Amino acid sequence: MASQLVFIDSSVLIAAARGVDPISQRALSILSHPDFRFASSQLVRLEVLPKALYTNRTVEADFYQAFFAAVYRWISLTTAVFDAAYTEAIRYGLSAIDSIHLVSAASIQAELFFTVERESKPLHRTQLIQMISITPESTNI
């Protein structure tokens, strides 16, 4: 199987770094999948790393830094991304950050978008990219 370019939502990184529940185990399995290449943006980095560093959660911060060091493709947050994110947010009722992540991932042709958001949430309404929820009740993992 050829490797796939995947976008990892910050919620998946947080689950992997902090827990031992079924969601955390799923997150770790995705992050260690040999056929996945990871895409990310400085916005994801900003969502997870500063708080871990500020609160001296060294193990968690090291985990995030290891992930970011292994990112295959960094996404540029351009005006075009923000304009498209605005449109996507209006169309599907998305939050600002979720719409930016979705459009960013789609802009580089990422094939999959992993999140902890439940399938009933607005994030899963998009048609830009294949969404995969790692919640235990998920039907798409």
JSON list of C-alpha atoms in Angstrom, two decimals, residues 79-107 113 121-131:
[
{"chain": "A", "resi": 79, "resn": "THR", "atom": "CA", "xyz": [-5.08, 34.47, 2.71]},
{"chain": "A", "resi": 80, "resn": "ALA", "atom": "CA", "xyz": [-6.63, 32.04, 0.24]},
{"chain": "A", "resi": 81, "resn": "VAL", "atom": "CA", "xyz": [-6.88, 29.40, 2.99]},
{"chain": "A", "resi": 82, "resn": "PHE", "atom": "CA", "xyz": [-8.59, 31.88, 5.31]},
{"chain": "A", "resi": 83, "resn": "ASP", "atom": "CA", "xyz": [-11.00, 33.00, 2.58]},
{"chain": "A", "resi": 84, "resn": "ALA", "atom": "CA", "xyz": [-11.94, 29.40, 1.75]},
{"chain": "A", "resi": 85, "resn": "ALA", "atom": "CA", "xyz": [-12.21, 28.58, 5.47]},
{"chain": "A", "resi": 86, "resn": "TYR", "atom": "CA", "xyz": [-14.67, 31.44, 5.90]},
{"chain": "A", "resi": 87, "resn": "THR", "atom": "CA", "xyz": [-16.83, 30.05, 3.11]},
{"chain": "A", "resi": 88, "resn": "GLU", "atom": "CA", "xyz": [-16.65, 26.50, 4.47]},
{"chain": "A", "resi": 89, "resn": "ALA", "atom": "CA", "xyz": [-17.53, 27.73, 7.99]},
{"chain": "A", "resi": 90, "resn": "ILE", "atom": "CA", "xyz": [-20.65, 29.45, 6.68]},
{"chain": "A", "resi": 91, "resn": "ARG", "atom": "CA", "xyz": [-21.66, 26.50, 4.50]},
{"chain": "A", "resi": 92, "resn": "TYR", "atom": "CA", "xyz": [-21.41, 23.87, 7.25]},
{"chain": "A", "resi": 93, "resn": "GLY", "atom": "CA", "xyz": [-21.62, 25.78, 10.55]},
{"chain": "A", "resi": 94, "resn": "LEU", "atom": "CA", "xyz": [-17.99, 25.17, 11.49]},
{"chain": "A", "resi": 95, "resn": "SER", "atom": "CA", "xyz": [-15.85, 26.87, 14.10]},
{"chain": "A", "resi": 96, "resn": "ALA", "atom": "CA", "xyz": [-13.07, 29.13, 12.87]},
{"chain": "A", "resi": 97, "resn": "ILE", "atom": "CA", "xyz": [-10.27, 26.74, 13.80]},
{"chain": "A", "resi": 98, "resn": "ASP", "atom": "CA", "xyz": [-12.01, 23.65, 12.40]},
{"chain": "A", "resi": 99, "resn": "SER", "atom": "CA", "xyz": [-12.68, 25.37, 9.08]},
{"chain": "A", "resi": 100, "resn": "ILE", "atom": "CA", "xyz": [-9.05, 26.51, 8.83]},
{"chain": "A", "resi": 101, "resn": "HIS", "atom": "CA", "xyz": [-7.77, 22.99, 9.56]},
{"chain": "A", "resi": 102, "resn": "LEU", "atom": "CA", "xyz": [-10.13, 21.43, 7.00]},
{"chain": "A", "resi": 103, "resn": "VAL", "atom": "CA", "xyz": [-9.32, 23.84, 4.21]},
{"chain": "A", "resi": 104, "resn": "SER", "atom": "CA", "xyz": [-5.61, 23.65, 5.02]},
{"chain": "A", "resi": 105, "resn": "ALA", "atom": "CA", "xyz": [-5.62, 19.87, 4.78]},
{"chain": "A", "resi": 106, "resn": "ALA", "atom": "CA", "xyz": [-7.63, 19.93, 1.55]},
{"chain": "A", "resi": 107, "resn": "SER", "atom": "CA", "xyz": [-5.33, 22.58, 0.04]},
{"chain": "A", "resi": 113, "resn": "PHE", "atom": "CA", "xyz": [-8.41, 13.96, 8.39]},
{"chain": "A", "resi": 121, "resn": "LYS", "atom": "CA", "xyz": [-20.55, 17.39, 14.90]},
{"chain": "A", "resi": 122, "resn": "PRO", "atom": "CA", "xyz": [-20.42, 20.00, 12.10]},
{"chain": "A", "resi": 123, "resn": "LEU", "atom": "CA", "xyz": [-16.84, 19.07, 11.23]},
{"chain": "A", "resi": 124, "resn": "HIS", "atom": "CA", "xyz": [-18.13, 15.89, 9.57]},
{"chain": "A", "resi": 125, "resn": "ARG", "atom": "CA", "xyz": [-20.46, 17.79, 7.22]},
{"chain": "A", "resi": 126, "resn": "THR", "atom": "CA", "xyz": [-17.63, 18.88, 4.95]},
{"chain": "A", "resi": 127, "resn": "GLN", "atom": "CA", "xyz": [-17.06, 17.35, 1.55]},
{"chain": "A", "resi": 128, "resn": "LEU", "atom": "CA", "xyz": [-13.48, 18.61, 1.23]},
{"chain": "A", "resi": 129, "resn": "ILE", "atom": "CA", "xyz": [-11.69, 15.63, 2.71]},
{"chain": "A", "resi": 130, "resn": "GLN", "atom": "CA", "xyz": [-12.48, 12.21, 4.17]},
{"chain": "A", "resi": 131, "resn": "MET", "atom": "CA", "xyz": [-13.12, 12.71, 7.88]}
]
